[in-house]
Tab-separated table of C-alpha atoms in Angstrom:
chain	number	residue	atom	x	y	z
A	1	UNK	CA	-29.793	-42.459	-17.927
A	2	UNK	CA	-29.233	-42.595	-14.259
A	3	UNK	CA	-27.294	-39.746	-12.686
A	4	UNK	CA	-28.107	-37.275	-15.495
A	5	UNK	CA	-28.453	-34.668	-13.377
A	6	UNK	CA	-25.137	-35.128	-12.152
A	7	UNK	CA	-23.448	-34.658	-15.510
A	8	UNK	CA	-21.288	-31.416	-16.328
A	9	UNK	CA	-22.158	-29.717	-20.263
A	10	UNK	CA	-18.915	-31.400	-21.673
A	11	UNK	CA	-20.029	-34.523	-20.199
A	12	UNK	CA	-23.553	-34.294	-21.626
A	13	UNK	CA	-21.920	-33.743	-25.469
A	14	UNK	CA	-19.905	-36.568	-24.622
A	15	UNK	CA	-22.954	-38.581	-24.639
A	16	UNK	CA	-25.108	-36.809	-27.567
A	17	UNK	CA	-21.707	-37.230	-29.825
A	18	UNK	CA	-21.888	-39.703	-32.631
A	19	UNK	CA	-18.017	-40.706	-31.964
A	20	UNK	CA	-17.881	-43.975	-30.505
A	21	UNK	CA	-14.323	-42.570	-28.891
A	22	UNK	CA	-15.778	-39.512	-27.713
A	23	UNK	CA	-18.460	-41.264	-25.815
A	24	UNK	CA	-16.417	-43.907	-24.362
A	25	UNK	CA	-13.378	-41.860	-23.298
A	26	UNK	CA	-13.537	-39.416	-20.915
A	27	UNK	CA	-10.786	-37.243	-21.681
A	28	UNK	CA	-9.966	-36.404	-25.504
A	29	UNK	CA	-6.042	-37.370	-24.511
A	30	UNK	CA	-4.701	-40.589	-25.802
A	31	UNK	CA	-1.503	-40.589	-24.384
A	32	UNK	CA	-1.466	-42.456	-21.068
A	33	UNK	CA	1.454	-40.470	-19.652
A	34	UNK	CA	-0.134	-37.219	-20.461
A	35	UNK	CA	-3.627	-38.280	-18.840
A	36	UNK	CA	-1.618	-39.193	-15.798
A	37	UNK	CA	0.182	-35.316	-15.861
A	38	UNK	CA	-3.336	-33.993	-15.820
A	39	UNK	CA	-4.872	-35.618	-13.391
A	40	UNK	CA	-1.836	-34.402	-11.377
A	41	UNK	CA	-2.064	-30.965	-12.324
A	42	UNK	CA	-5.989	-30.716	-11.474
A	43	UNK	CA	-5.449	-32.671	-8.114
A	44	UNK	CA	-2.223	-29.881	-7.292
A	45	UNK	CA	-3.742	-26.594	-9.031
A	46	UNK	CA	-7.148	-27.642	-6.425
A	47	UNK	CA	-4.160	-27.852	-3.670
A	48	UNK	CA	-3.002	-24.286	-4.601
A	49	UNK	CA	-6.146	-22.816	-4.191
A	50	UNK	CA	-6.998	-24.471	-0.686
A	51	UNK	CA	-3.983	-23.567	0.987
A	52	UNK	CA	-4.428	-20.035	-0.525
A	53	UNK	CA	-7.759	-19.463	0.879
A	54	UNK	CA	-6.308	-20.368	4.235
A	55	UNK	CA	-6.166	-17.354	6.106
A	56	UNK	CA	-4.169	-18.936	9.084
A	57	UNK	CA	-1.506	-20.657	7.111
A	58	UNK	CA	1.474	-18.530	7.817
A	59	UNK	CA	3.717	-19.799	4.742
A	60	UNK	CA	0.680	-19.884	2.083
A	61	UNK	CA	1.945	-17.611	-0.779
A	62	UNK	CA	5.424	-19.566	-0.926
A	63	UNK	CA	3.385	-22.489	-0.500
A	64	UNK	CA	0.331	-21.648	-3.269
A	65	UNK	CA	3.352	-20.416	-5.915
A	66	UNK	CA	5.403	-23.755	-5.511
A	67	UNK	CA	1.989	-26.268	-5.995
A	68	UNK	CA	1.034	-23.352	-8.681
A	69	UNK	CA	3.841	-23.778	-10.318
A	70	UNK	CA	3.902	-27.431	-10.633
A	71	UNK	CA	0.589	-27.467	-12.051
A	72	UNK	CA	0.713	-25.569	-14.832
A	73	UNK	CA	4.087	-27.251	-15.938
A	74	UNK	CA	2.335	-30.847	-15.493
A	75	UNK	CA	-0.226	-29.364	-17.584
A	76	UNK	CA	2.100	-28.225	-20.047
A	77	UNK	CA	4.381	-31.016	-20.433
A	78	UNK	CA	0.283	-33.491	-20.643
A	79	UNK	CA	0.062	-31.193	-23.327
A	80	UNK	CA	3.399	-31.308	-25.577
A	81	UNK	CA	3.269	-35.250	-24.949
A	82	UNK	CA	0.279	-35.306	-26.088
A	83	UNK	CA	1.340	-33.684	-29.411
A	84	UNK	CA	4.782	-35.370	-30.148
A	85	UNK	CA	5.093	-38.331	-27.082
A	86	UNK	CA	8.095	-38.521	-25.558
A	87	UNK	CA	9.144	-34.840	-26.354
A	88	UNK	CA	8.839	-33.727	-23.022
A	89	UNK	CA	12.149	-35.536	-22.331
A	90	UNK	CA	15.994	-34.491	-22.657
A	91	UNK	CA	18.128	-36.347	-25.163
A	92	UNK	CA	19.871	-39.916	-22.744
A	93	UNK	CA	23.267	-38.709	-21.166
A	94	UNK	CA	25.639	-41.260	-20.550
A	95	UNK	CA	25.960	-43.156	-17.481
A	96	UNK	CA	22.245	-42.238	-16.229
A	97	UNK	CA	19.594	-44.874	-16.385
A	98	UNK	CA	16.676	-42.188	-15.721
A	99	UNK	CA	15.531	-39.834	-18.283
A	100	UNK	CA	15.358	-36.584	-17.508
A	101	UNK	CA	12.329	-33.927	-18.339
A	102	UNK	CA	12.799	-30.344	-19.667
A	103	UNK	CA	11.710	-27.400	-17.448
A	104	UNK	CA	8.754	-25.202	-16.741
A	105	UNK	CA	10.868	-22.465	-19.319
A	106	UNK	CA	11.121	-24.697	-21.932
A	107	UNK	CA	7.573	-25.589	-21.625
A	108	UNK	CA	6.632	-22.127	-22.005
A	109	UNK	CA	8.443	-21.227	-24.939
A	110	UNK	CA	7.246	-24.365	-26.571
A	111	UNK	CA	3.811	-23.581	-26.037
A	112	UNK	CA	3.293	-19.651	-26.134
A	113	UNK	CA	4.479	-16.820	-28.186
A	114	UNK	CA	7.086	-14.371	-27.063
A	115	UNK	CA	4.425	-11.671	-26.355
A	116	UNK	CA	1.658	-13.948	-24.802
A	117	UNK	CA	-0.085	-12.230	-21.213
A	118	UNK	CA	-0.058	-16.035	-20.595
A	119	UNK	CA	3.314	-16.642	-20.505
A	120	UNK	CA	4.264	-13.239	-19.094
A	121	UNK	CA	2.009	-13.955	-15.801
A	122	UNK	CA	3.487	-17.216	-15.316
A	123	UNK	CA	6.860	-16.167	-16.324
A	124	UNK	CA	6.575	-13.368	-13.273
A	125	UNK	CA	4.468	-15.862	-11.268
A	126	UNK	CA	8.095	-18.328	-11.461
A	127	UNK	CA	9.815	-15.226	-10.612
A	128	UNK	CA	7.899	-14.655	-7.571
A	129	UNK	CA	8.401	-18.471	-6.412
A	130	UNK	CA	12.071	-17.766	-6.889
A	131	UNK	CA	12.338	-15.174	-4.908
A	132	UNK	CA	10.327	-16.133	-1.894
A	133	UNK	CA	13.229	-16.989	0.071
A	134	UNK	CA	14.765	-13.531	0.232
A	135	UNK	CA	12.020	-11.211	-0.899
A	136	UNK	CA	9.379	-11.898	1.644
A	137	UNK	CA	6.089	-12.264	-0.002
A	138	UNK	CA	3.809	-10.996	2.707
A	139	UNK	CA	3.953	-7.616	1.787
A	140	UNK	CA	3.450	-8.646	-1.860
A	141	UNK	CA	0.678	-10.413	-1.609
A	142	UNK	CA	-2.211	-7.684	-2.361
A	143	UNK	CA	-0.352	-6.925	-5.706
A	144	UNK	CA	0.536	-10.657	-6.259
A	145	UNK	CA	-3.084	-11.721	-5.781
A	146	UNK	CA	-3.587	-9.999	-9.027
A	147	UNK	CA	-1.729	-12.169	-11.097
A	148	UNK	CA	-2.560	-15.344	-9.112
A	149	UNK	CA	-6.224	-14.966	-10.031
A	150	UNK	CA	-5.774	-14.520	-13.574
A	151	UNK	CA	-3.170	-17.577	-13.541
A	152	UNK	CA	-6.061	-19.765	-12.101
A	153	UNK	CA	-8.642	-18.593	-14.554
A	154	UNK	CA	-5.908	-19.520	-17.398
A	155	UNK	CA	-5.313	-22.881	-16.359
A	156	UNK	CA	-8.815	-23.405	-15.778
A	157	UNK	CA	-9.176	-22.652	-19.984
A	158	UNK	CA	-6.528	-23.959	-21.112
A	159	UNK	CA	-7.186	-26.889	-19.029
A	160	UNK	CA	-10.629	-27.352	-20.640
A	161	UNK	CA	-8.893	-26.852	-23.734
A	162	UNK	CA	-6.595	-29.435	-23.450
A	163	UNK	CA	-9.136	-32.373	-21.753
A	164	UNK	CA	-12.321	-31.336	-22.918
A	165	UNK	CA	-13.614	-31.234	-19.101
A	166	UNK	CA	-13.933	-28.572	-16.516
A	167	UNK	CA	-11.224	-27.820	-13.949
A	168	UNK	CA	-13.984	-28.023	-11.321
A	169	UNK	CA	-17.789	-28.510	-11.307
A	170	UNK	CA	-19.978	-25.908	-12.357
A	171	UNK	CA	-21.765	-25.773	-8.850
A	172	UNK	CA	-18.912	-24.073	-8.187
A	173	UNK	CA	-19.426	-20.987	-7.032
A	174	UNK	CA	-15.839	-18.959	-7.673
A	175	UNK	CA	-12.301	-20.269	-7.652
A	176	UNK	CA	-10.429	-17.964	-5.487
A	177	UNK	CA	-10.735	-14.590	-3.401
A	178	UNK	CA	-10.341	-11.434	-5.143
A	179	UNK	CA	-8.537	-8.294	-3.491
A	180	UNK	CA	-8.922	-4.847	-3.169
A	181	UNK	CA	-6.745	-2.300	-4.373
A	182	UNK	CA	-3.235	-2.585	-2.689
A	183	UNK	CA	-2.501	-0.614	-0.459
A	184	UNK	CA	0.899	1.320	-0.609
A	185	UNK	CA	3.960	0.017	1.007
A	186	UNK	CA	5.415	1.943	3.766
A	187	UNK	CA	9.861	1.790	3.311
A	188	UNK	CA	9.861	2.610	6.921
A	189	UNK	CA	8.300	-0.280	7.976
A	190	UNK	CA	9.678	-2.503	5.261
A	191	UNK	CA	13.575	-1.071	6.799
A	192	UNK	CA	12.645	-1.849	10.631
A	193	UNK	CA	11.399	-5.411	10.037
A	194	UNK	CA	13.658	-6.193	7.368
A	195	UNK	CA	16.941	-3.822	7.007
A	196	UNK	CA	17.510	-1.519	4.018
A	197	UNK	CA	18.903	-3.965	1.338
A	198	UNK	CA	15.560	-6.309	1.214
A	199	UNK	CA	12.949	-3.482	1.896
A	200	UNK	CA	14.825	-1.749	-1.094
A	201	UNK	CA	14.408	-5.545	-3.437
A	202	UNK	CA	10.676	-5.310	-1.756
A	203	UNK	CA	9.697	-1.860	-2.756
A	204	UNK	CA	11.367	-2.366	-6.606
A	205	UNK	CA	9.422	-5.601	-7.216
A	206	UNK	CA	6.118	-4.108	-6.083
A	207	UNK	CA	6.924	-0.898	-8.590
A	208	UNK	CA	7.690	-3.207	-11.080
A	209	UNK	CA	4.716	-5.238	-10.771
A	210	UNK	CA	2.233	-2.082	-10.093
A	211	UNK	CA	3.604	-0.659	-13.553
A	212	UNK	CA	2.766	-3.752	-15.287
A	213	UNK	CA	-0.923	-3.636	-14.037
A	214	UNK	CA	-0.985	0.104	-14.326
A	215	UNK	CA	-0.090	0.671	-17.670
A	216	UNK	CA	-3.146	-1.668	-18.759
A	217	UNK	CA	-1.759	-5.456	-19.113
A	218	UNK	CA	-4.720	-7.930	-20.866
A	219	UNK	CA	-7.052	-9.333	-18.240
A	220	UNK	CA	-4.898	-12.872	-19.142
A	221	UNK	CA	-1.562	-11.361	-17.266
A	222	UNK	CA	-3.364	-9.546	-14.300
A	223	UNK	CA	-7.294	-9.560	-13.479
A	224	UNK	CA	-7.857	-6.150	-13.193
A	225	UNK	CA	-9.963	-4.348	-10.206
A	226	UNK	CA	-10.412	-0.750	-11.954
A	227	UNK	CA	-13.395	1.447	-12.133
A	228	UNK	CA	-14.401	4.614	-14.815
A	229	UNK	CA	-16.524	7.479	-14.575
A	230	UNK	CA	-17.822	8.552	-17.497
A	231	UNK	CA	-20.670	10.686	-19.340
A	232	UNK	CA	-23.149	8.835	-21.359
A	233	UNK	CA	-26.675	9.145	-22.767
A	234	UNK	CA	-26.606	5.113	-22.762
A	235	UNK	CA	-25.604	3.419	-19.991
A	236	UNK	CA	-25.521	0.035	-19.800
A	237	UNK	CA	-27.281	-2.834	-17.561
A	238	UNK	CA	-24.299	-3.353	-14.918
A	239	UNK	CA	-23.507	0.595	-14.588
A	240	UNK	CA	-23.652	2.568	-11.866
A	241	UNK	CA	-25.759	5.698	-12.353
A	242	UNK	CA	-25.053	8.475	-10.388
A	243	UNK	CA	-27.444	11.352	-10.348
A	244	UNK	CA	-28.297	14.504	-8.186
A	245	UNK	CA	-31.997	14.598	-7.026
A	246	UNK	CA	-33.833	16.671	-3.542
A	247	UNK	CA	-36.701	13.987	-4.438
A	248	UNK	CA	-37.510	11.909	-1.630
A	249	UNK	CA	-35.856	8.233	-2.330
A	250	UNK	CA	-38.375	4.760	-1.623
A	251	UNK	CA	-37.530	2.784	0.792
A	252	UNK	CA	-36.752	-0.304	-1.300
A	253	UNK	CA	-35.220	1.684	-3.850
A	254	UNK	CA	-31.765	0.563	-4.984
A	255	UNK	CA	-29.997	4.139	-4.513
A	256	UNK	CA	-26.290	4.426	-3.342
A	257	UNK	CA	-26.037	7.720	-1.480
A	258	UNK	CA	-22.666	9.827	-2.126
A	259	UNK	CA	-22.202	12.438	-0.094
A	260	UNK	CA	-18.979	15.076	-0.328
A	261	UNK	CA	-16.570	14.605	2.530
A	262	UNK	CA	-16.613	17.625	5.275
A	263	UNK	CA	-14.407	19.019	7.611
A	264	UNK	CA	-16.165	17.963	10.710
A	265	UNK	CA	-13.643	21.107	12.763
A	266	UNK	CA	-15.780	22.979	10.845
A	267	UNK	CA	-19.235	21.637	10.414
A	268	UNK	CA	-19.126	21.444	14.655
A	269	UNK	CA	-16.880	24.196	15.619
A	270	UNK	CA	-19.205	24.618	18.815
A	271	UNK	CA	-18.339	23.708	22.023
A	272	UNK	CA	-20.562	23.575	24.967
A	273	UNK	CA	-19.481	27.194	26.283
A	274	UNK	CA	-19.290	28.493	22.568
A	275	UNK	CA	-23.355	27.430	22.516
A	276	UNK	CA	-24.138	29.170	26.329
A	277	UNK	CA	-22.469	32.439	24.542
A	278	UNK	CA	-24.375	32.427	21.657
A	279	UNK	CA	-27.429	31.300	23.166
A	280	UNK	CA	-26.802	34.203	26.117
A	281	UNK	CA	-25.953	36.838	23.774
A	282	UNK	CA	-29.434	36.236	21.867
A	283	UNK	CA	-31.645	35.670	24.557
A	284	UNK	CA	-30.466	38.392	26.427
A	285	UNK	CA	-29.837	36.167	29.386
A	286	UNK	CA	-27.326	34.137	30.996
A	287	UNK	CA	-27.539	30.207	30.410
A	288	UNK	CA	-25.995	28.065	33.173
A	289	UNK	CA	-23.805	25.064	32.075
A	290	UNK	CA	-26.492	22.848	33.657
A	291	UNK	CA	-29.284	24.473	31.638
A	292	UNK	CA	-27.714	23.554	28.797
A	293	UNK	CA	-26.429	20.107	29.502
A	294	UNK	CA	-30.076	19.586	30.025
A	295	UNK	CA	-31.692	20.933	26.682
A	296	UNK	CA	-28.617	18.580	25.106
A	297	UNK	CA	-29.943	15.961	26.913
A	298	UNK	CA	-33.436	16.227	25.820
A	299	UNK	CA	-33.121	16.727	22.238
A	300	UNK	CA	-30.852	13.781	22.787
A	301	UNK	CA	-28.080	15.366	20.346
A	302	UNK	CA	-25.210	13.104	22.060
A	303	UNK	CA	-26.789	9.798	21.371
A	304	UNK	CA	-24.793	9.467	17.839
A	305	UNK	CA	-22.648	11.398	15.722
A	306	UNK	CA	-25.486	13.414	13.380
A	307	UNK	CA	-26.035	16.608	11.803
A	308	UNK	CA	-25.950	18.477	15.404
A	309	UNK	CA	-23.291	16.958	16.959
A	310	UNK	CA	-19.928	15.463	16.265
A	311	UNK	CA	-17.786	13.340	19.604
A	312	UNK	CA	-14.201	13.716	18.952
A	313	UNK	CA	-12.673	10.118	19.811
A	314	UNK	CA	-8.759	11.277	20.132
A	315	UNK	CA	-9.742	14.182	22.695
A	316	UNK	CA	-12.717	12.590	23.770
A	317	UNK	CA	-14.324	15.522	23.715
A	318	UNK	CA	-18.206	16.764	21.744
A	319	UNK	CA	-18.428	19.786	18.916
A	320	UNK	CA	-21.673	21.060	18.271
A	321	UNK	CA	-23.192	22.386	14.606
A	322	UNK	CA	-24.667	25.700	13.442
A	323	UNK	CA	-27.834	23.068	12.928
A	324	UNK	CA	-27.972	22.805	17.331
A	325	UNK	CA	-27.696	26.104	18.048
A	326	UNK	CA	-30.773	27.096	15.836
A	327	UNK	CA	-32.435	24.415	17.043
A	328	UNK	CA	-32.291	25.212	20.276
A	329	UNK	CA	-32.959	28.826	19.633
A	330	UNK	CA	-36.163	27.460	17.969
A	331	UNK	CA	-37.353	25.653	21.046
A	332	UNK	CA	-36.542	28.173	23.678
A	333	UNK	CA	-38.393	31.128	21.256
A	334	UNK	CA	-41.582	29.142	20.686
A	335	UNK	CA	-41.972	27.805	24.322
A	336	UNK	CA	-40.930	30.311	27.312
A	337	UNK	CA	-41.111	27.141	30.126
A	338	UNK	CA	-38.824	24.762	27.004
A	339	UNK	CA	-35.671	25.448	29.400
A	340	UNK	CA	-37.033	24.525	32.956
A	341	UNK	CA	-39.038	21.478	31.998
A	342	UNK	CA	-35.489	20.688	30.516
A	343	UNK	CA	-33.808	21.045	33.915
A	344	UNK	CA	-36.738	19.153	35.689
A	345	UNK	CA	-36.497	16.487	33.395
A	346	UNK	CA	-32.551	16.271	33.269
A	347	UNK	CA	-32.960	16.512	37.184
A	348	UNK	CA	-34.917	13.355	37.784
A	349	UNK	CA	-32.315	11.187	35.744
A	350	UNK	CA	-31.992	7.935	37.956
A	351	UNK	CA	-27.901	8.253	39.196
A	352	UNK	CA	-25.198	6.135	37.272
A	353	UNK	CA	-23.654	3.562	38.817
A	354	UNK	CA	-20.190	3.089	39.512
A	355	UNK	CA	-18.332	0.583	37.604
């Protein structure tokens, strides 16, 4: 029983089966030229996924389609041999001594239904592969991902399927990187770098592909990345719950704050002279620009963007709230010396030093 713990769950039946075959051969495939076309297809669809997840490789969406590609037919073709041997080949032509194979299409329609997501994903998948030499996939490649990842988590099944083991251990933590939602293509862009007649092929396969995962494909053709808000009196253990509460929140509370977007030209429509005014007009005297440069200072309003001031990074310039200018009211009303110990304070500031 040594190296037990070592020992995936399809391994472990393996052992617990009363089939002498079960337990003595690893893989429930018979055929010896179908084991060999899985064990190819594992070692290439692991390929696929490493030079995928390598963010430096400059070619690695032609390069993950091709080994992609070639895995799932290997797979495929381990599969129909397995089922009638020697029906992966062609009928013998004349004059050739080596037997030729039948293609990834004929594979497909041997082994899936007209209407499978399966076969549609790597149908579009081939497509893509294709086309990589003209329609540059770079620009693809946020809507592509989507149909990559649920290619890899088919072949992982029907791999398992097929040889009764896992495509890869079960320490494994995922299989490849999801994406975000694409972001949209911008013609211009697509027209300077790569002239109007492939921008144009660019911009109708991405439609054509966004359509697909739009209009609700199964999870088998494209993994989805989607999100709902609903009403419900029963929400379930992995929803979000949004709620509106003044309560204060704990600390270690798990609480997602939302907060509705602002237009921050209006929420800090103050400028510095805009504050002396106001604060002149209500005091009934006049506030020099160092006075207030001072109390700004103090209260420290310019040491982040908050709810009393706002620095404009375009203009480079600072916008002050309604928020500041009754809280400076506030401290000038309820201490008469607030302003000079302000100045005194602001006046003692060691210099800066020159860069």
């Amino acid at each position: 029983m040594t190296g037990i713990r070592d020992l995936e769950e399809q391994g472990f039946l393996r052992l617990l089966s009363q089939s002498r075959r079960r337990r003595e051969t690893p893989m429930k495939l018979r055929d010896p030229l179908a084991r060999a076309l899985v064990a190819k297809a594992r070692e290439n669809m692991l390929l696929a996924l490493e030079i995928y997840n390598r963010p430096t490789l400059a070619n690695r969406l032609d390069s993950f389609t091709q080994i992609f590609c070639t895995a799932w037919e290997q797979l495929m073709k381990a599969e129909l041999q397995e089922r009638a041997p020697d029906s992966i080949f062609r009928p013998a032509k004349l004059n050739r001594q080596r037997r030729e194979t039948i293609g990834f299409n004929d594979c497909l329609k041997a082994l899936f239904p007209e209407n499978s997501p399966v076969r549609q994903n790597l149908a579009d998948i081939q497509e893509l592969r294709d086309e990589s030499t003209h329609l540059l996939m770079r620009e693809l490649q946020p809507l592509a991902s989507l149909l990559f990842q649920s290619g890899v988590l088919n072949f992982a099944k029907r791999y398992l399927s097929v040889c009764d083991e896992a495509l890869v251990s079960g320490k494994t933590l995922s299989l490849m990187s999801l994406v975000l939602t694409p972001p949209p293509l911008n013609p211009v862009h697509l027209k300077e770098v790569y002239g109007s007649a492939n921008a144009r092929d660019i911009l109708t396969k991405a439609q054509e592909m966004e359509a697909k995962v739009i209009q609700g494909y199964p999870i088998d053709y494209a993994f989805p990345l989607g999100h709902e808000i609903v009403l419900t009196k029963k929400p379930g253990p992995h929803d979000i719950r949004l709620s509106l509460t003044d309560l204060p929140v704990e600390a270690d509370a798990e609480v997602i704050f939302v907060k509705k977007p602002t237009d921050v030209s209006k929420d800090f429509r103050y400028r510095l002279k805009d504050l002396r005014m106001l604060l002149s007009e209500h005091f009934h005297r006049e506030f020099s620009n160092h006075e207030m440069l001072a109390m700004i200072e103090r209260e420290k309003f310019k040491s982040a963007n908050n709810e009393f001031h706002y620095h404009y990074e375009i203009s480079r310039t600072h916008g002050y709230s309604e928020a500041c200018l009754n809280r400076l009211k506030n401290r000038i009303s309820q201490d008469p010396d607030y302003v000079q110990r302000c100045v005194d304070s602001y006046n003692r500031r060691p210099p800066k030093r020159r860069q």
